[in-house]
Short mmCIF file of C-alpha atoms in Angstrom, two decimals:
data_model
loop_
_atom_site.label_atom_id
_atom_site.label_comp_id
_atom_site.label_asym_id
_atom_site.label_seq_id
_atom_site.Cartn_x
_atom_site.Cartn_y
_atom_site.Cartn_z
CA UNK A 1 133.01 77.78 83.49
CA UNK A 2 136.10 77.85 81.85
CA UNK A 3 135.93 77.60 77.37
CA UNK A 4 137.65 74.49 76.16
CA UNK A 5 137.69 73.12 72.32
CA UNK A 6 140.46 71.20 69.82
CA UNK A 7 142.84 73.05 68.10
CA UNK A 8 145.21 72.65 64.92
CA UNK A 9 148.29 70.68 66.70
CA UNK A 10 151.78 71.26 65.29
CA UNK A 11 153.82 67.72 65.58
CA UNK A 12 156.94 66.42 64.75
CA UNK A 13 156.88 64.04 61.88
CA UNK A 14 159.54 61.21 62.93
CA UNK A 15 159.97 60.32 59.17
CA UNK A 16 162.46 63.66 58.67
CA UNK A 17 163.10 64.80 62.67
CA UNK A 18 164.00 61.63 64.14
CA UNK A 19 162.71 59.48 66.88
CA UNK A 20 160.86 61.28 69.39
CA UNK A 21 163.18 60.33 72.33
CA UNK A 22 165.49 62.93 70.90
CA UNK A 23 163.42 65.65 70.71
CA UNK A 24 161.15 66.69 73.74
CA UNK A 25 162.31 67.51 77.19
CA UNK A 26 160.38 68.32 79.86
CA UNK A 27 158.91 72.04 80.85
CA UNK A 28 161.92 74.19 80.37
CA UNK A 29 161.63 75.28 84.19
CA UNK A 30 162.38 71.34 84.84
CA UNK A 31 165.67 71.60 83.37
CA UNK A 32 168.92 71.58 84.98
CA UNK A 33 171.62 73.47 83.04
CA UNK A 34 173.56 69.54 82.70
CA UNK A 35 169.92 68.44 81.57
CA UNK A 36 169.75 71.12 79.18
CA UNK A 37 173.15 70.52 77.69
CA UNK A 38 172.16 67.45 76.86
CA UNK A 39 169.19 67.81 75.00
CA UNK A 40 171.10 70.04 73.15
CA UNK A 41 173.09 67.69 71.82
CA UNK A 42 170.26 64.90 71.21
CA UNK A 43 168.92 66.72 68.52
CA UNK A 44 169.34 70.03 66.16
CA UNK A 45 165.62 69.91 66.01
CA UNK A 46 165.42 69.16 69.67
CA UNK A 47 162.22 71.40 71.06
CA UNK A 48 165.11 72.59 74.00
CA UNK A 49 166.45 74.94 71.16
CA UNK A 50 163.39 76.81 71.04
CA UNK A 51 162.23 76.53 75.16
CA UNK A 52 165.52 77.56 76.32
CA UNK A 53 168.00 78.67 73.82
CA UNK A 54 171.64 80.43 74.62
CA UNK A 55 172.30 83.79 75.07
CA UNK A 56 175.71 84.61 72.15
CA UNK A 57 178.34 87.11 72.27
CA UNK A 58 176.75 89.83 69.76
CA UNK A 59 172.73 89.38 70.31
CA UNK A 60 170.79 92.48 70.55
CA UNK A 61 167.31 93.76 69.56
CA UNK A 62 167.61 92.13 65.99
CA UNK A 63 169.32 89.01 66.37
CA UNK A 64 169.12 86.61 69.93
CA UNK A 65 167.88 83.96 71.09
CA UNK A 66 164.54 84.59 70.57
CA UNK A 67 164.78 85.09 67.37
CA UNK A 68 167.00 82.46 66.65
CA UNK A 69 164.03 80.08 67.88
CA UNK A 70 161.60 81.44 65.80
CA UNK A 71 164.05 80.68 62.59
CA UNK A 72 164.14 77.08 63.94
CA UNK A 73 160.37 77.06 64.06
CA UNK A 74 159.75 78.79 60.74
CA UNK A 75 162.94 76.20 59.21
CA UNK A 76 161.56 72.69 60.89
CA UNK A 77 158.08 73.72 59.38
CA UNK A 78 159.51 74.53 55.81
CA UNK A 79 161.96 71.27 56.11
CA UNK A 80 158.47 69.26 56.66
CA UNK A 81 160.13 68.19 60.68
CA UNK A 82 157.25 69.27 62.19
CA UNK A 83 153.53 69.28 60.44
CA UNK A 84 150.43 70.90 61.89
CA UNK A 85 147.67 68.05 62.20
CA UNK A 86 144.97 67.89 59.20
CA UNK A 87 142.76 68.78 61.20
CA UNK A 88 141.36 70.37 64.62
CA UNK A 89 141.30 67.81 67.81
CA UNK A 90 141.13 66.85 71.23
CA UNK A 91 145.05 65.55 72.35
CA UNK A 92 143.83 62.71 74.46
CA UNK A 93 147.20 61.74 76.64
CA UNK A 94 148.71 59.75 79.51
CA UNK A 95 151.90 59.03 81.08
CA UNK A 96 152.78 55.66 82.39
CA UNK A 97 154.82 55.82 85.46
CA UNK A 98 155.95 53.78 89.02
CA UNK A 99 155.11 55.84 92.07
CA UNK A 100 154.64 54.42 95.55
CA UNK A 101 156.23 51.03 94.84
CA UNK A 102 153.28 50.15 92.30
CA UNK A 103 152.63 51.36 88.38
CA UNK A 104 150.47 54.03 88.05
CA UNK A 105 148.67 55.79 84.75
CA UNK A 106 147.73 59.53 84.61
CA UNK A 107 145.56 60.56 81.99
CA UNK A 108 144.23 64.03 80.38
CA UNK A 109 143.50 65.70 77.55
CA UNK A 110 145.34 68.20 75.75
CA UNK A 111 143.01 71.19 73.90
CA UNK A 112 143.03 75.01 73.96
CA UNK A 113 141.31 77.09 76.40
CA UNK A 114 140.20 80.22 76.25
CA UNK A 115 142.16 83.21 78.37
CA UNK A 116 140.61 84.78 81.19
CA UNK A 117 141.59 86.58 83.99
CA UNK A 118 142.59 84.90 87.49
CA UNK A 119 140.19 83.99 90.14
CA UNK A 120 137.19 83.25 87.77
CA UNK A 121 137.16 79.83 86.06
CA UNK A 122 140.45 79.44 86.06
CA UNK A 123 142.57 79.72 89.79
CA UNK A 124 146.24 80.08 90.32
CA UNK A 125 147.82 78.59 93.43
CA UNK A 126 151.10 79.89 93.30
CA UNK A 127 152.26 82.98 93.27
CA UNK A 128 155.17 83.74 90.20
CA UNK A 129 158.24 85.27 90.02
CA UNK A 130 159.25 88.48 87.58
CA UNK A 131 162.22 86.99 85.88
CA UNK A 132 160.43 83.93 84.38
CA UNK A 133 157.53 86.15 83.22
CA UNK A 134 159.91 88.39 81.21
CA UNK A 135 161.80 86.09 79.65
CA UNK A 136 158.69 83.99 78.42
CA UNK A 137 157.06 87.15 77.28
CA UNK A 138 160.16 87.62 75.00
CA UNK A 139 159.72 84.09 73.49
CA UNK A 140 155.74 83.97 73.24
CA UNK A 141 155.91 87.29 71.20
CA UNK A 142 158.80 86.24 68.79
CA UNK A 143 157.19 82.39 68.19
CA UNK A 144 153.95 83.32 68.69
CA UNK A 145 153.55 79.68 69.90
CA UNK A 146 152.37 77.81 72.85
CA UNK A 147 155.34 75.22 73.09
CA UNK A 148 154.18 73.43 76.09
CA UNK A 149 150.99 72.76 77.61
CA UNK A 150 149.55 74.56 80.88
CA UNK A 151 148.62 71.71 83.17
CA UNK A 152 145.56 72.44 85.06
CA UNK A 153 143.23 70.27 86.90
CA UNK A 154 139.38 69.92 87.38
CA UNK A 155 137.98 69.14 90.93
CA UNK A 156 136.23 66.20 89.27
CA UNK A 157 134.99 63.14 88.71
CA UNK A 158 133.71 64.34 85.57
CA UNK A 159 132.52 60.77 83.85
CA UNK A 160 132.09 62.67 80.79
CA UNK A 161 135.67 62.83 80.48
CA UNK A 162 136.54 59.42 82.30
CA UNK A 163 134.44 57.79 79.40
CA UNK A 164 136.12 59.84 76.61
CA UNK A 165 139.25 58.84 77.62
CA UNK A 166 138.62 55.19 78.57
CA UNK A 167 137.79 55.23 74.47
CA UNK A 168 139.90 57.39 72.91
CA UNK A 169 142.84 55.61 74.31
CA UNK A 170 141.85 52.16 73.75
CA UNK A 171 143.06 52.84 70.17
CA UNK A 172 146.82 52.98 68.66
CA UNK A 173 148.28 56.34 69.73
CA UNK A 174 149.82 58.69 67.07
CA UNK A 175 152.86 59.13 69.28
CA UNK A 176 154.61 57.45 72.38
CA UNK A 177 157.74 58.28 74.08
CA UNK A 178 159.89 56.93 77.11
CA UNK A 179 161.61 59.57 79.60
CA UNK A 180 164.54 59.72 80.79
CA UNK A 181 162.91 58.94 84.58
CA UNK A 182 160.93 55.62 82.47
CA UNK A 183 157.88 57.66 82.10
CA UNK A 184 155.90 56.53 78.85
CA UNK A 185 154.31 58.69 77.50
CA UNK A 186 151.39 58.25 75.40
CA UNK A 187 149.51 60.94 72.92
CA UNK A 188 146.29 60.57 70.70
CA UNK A 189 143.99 62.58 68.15
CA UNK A 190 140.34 62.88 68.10
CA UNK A 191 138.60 65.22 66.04
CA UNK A 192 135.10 64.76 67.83
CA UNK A 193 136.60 66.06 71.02
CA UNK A 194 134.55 68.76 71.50
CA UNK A 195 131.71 67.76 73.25
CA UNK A 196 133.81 65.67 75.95
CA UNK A 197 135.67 69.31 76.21
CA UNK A 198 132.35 71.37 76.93
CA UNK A 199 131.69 69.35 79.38
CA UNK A 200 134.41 68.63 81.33
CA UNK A 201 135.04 71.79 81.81
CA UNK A 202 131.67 72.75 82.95
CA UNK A 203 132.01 70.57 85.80
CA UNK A 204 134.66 73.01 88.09
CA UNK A 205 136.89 75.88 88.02
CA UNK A 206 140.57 74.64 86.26
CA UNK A 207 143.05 75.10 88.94
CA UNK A 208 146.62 75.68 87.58
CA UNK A 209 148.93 73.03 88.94
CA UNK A 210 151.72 74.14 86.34
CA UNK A 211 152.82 76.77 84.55
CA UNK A 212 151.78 79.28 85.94
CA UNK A 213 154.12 81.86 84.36
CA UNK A 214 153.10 80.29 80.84
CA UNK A 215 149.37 81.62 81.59
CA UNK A 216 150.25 85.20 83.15
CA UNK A 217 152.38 85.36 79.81
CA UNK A 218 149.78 84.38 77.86
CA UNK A 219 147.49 86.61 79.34
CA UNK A 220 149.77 89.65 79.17
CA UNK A 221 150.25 88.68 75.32
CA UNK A 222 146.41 88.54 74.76
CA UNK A 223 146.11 91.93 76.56
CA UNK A 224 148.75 93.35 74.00
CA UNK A 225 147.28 91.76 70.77
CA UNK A 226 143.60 92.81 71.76
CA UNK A 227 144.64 96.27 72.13
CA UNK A 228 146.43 96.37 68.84
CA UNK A 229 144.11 93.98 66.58
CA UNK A 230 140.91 92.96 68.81
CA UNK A 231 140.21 88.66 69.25
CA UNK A 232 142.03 86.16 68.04
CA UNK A 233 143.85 83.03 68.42
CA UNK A 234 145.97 84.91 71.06
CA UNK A 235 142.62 84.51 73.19
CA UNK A 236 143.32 80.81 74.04
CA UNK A 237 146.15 78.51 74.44
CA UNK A 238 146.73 75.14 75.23
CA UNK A 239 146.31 73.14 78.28
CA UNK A 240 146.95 69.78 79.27
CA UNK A 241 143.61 69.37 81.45
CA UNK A 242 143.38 66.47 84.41
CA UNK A 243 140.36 65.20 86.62
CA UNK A 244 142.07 65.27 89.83
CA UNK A 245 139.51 63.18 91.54
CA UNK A 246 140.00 60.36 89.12
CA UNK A 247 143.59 60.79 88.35
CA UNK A 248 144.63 61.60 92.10
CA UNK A 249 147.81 63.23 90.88
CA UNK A 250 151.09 63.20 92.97
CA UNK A 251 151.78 66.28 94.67
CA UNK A 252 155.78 66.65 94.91
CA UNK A 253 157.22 69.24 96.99
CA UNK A 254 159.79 72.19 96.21
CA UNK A 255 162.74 72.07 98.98
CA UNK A 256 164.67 74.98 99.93
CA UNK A 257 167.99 75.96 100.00
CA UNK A 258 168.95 79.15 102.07
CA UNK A 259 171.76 80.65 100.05
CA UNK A 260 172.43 83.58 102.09
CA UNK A 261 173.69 83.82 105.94
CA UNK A 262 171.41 87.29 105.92
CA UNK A 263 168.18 85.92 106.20
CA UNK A 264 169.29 84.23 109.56
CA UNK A 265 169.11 81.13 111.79
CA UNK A 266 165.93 79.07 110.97
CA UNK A 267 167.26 76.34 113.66
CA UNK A 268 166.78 78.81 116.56
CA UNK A 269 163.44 80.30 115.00
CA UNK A 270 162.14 76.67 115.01
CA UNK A 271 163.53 75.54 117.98
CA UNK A 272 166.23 73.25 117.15
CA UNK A 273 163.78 70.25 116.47
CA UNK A 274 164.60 66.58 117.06
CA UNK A 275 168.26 65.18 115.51
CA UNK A 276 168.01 62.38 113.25
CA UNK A 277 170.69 60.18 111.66
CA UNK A 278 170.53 61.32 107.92
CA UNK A 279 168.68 62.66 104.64
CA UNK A 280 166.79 59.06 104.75
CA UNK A 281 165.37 59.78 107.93
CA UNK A 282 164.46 62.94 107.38
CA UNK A 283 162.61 61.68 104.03
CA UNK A 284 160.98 58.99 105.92
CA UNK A 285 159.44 61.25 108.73
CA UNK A 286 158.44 64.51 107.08
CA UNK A 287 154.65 64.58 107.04
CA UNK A 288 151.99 66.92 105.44
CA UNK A 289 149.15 66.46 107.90
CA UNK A 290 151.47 66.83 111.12
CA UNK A 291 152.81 69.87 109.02
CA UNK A 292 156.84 68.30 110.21
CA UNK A 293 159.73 69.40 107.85
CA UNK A 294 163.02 68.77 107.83
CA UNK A 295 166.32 70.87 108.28
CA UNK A 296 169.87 70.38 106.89
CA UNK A 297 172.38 72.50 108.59
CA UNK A 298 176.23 72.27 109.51
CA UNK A 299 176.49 71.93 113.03
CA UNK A 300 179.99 72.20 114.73
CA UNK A 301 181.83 71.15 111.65
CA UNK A 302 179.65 68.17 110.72
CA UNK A 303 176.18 67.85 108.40
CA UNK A 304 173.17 67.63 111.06
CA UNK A 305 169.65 66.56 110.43
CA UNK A 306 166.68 67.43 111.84
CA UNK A 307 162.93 67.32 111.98
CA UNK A 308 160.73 69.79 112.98
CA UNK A 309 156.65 69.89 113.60
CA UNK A 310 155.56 73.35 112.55
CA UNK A 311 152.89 75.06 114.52
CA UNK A 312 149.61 75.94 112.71
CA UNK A 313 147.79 73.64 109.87
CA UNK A 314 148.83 71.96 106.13
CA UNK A 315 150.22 72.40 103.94
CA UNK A 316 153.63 72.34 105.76
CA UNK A 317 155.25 74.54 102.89
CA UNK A 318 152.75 77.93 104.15
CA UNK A 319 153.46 77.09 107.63
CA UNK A 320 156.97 76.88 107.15
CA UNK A 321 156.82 80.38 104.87
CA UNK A 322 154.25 82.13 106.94
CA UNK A 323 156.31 81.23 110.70
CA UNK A 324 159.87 81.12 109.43
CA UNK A 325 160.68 82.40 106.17
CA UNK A 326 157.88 85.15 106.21
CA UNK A 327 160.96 87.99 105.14
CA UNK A 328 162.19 86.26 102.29
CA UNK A 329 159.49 87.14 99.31
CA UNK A 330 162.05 84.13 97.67
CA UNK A 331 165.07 86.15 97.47
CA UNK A 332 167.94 84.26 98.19
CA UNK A 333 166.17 80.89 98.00
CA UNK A 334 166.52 77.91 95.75
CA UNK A 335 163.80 75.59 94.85
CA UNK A 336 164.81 72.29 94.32
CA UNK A 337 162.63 68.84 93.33
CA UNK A 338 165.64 66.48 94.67
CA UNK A 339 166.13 66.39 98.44
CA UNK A 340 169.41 65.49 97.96
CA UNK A 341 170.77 67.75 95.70
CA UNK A 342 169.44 70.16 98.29
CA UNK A 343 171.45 68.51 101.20
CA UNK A 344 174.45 68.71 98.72
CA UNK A 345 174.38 72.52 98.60
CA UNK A 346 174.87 72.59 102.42
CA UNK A 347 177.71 69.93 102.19
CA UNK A 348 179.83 71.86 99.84
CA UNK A 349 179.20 75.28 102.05
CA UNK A 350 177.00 77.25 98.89
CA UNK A 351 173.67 77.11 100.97
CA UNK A 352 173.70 77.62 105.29
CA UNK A 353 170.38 75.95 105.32
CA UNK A 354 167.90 72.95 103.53
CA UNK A 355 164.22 72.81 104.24
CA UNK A 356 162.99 69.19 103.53
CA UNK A 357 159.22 69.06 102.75
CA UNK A 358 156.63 66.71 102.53
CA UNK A 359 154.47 65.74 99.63
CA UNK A 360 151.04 67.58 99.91
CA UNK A 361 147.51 66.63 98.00
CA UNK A 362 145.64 68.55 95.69
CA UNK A 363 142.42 68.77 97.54
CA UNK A 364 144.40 70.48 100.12
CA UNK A 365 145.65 73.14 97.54
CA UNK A 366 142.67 73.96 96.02
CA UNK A 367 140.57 74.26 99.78
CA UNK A 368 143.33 76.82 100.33
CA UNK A 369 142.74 79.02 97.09
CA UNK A 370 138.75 78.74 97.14
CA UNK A 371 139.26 80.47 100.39
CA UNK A 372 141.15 82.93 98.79
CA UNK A 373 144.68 82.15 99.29
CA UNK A 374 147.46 81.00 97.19
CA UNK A 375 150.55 79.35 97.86
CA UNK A 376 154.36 80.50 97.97
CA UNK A 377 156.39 80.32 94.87
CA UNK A 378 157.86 76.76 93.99
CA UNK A 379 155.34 75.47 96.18
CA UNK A 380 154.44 72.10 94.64
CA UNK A 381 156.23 69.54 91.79
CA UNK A 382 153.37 68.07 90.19
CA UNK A 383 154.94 64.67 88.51
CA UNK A 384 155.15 63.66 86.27
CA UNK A 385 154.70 66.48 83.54
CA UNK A 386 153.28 66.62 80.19
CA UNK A 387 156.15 65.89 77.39
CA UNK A 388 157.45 69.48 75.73
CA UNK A 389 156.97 69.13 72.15
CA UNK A 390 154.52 65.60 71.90
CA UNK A 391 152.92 68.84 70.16
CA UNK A 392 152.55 72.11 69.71
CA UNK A 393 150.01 75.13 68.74
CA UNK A 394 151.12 77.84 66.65
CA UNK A 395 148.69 81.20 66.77
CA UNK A 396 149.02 80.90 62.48
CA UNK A 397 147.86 77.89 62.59
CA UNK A 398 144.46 78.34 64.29
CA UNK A 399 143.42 81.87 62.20
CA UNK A 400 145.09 84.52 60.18
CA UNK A 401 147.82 86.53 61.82
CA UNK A 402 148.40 89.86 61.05
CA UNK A 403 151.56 90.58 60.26
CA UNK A 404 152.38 94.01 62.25
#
């Protein structure tokens, strides 16, 4: 079973940073480059200038942006704009939301887990890219701080944690902020956390539903640190931690947008499939179980629509991967949350191709990587996501550091 306890939480204190709404994003692979301008201008002590700070004219090995995040760190801590909590806790949280044309609540607790290798307590389902991985290992070595959570999910129900919840957020939370897509989001301490931890965990294997670069990061990073200095607090980090049997998490999918005219025709691989009148239509009759997608093309001058049932079983993204774009390893793909910004790229002539997918279920995932598989990049959009920077855990702040 996976190792779960609380942790010493770093938190911005409202009273000198400002109101919350200005100052957490979501995960920095959420955010659009017009999205991440304007965080940027929110707040000077918006968390977005440590995630995903700009590259200047002039950085090199001394000075860039990962070390200009770790001045903003060290500065907000000095300044008093962000505190670590008095003490160590369980991060009991939940996120308010409309899904399905009704309001729905998510809830979880946030704690640190200890680092182990893939495939024994803890299960990836994706598979990652190298870019990502580089660039967070450059910014988890300079802040030596987990700035968002990992959000992984048990197989569940685990009434242990149902009942710890059902309590711990019957009382005031210590933070709450609304999202830009009307999420509230909700975040509590409780310093007796650890027995509703232990045994939570204990109940499955944690499968990753996101971040899964933050974890092989993390894992590289502990692999470093051991080598040089044996355990410490680079042996855990935090997670955001989800019963998916009582939570029942929505399972967005990743489109695709074909970028280059290399990789080929994907209408004749697939057969044409059946013409439909527009994006709507193609949102309306995608389907996991009947593993159908759709496909935006331009067709003899004009934007065509399609749908398509894929040979094979669900979900309809590794059908769609392993029949058609088997070749591909993700190279000249994009991955996009928003169908129609994904139609949009093959209206304005930067992408020859859009795959629409269906929403999947997380059962389905994890049958898929108990059997041994795992899922394409970009496979799945779990929503909503954990607030970056409700809080925080800095390695100094959960044991001494070294300093070399």
């Amino acid at each position: 079973m996976a190792n779960g306890r609380p942790f010493v939480g770093l938190r911005y204190d409202e009273r000198i940073a400002g109101p919350l709404d200005g100052l957490t994003t979501p995960p920095y692979d959420a955010i659009s480059g017009a999205e991440r301008d304007r965080y940027e201008r929110l707040s000077p002590r918006n968390v977005l200038h440590l995630i995903l700070g700009h590259v200047e004219p002039g950085d090199g090995e001394r000075v860039n942006r990962y070390t200009r995040a770790a001045d903003a760190l060290r500065a907000w801590r000095e300044e008093g704009a962000l505190v670590p909590h008095p003490e160590p806790a369980v991060f009991p949280y939940e996120m308010r939301f409309h899904f399905g044309g009704r309001e729905r609540h998510l809830r979880g607790m946030i704690l640190e887990v200890e680092i182990e290798p893939w495939g024994g307590s803890i299960l990836p389902h994706e598979r990652t890219l190298p870019g990502p991985l580089e660039d967070r290992l450059h910014l988890l070595r300079t802040v030596r701080t987990n700035l968002s959570p990992v959000y992984a999910m048990l197989r569940g129900p685990s009434l242990q944690l149902e009942d710890f919840l059902g309590a711990a957020t019957g009382e005031p939370p210590i933070a709450t902020v609304v999202d830009e897509a009307g999420t509230q989001h909700r975040l509590w301490a409780t310093p007796d956390g650890a027995a509703a931890a232990t045994e939570a965990l204990a109940a499955s294997p944690l499968l990753i539903a996101d971040g899964h670069h933050r974890y092989s990061v993390a894992l590289a990073y502990r692999g470093e640190m051991r080598a040089r200095f044996g355990p410490g607090p680079w042996d855990w980090m935090m997670m955001f931690v989800v019963d998916a049997a009582t939570e029942d998490p929505p399972v967005l999918p990743f489109h695709r947008a074909i970028l280059t005219p290399e990789l080929g025709s994907p209408r004749e691989a697939l057969h044409g499939g059946e013409r439909v009148r527009d994006l709507a239509e193609v949102l309306a009759s995608v389907d996991d179980d009947a593993v159908t997608v759709g496909i935006v093309q331009v067709e003899q001058g004009e934007l065509a629509h399609r749908i398509v049932r894929l040979d094979g079983a669900p979900p309809a993204v590794l059908a769609l991967h392993t029949q058609v774009l088997v070749s591909t390893g993700g190279a000249g793909l994009r991955f996009l949350p928003d169908a129609v910004a994904a139609e949009e790229l093959v209206r304005i002539g930067e992408a020859t191709t859009a795959f629409i997918l269906p929403p999947t279920h997380v059962d389905r995932i994890r049958r898929i990587v108990e059997h041994g598989g795992r899922l394409p990049e970009k496979s799945t959009y779990f929503w909503p996501k954990p607030r970056t920077g409700l809080v925080m855990r800095t390695l100094e702040d959960q044991g001494v550091m070294p300093t070399a």
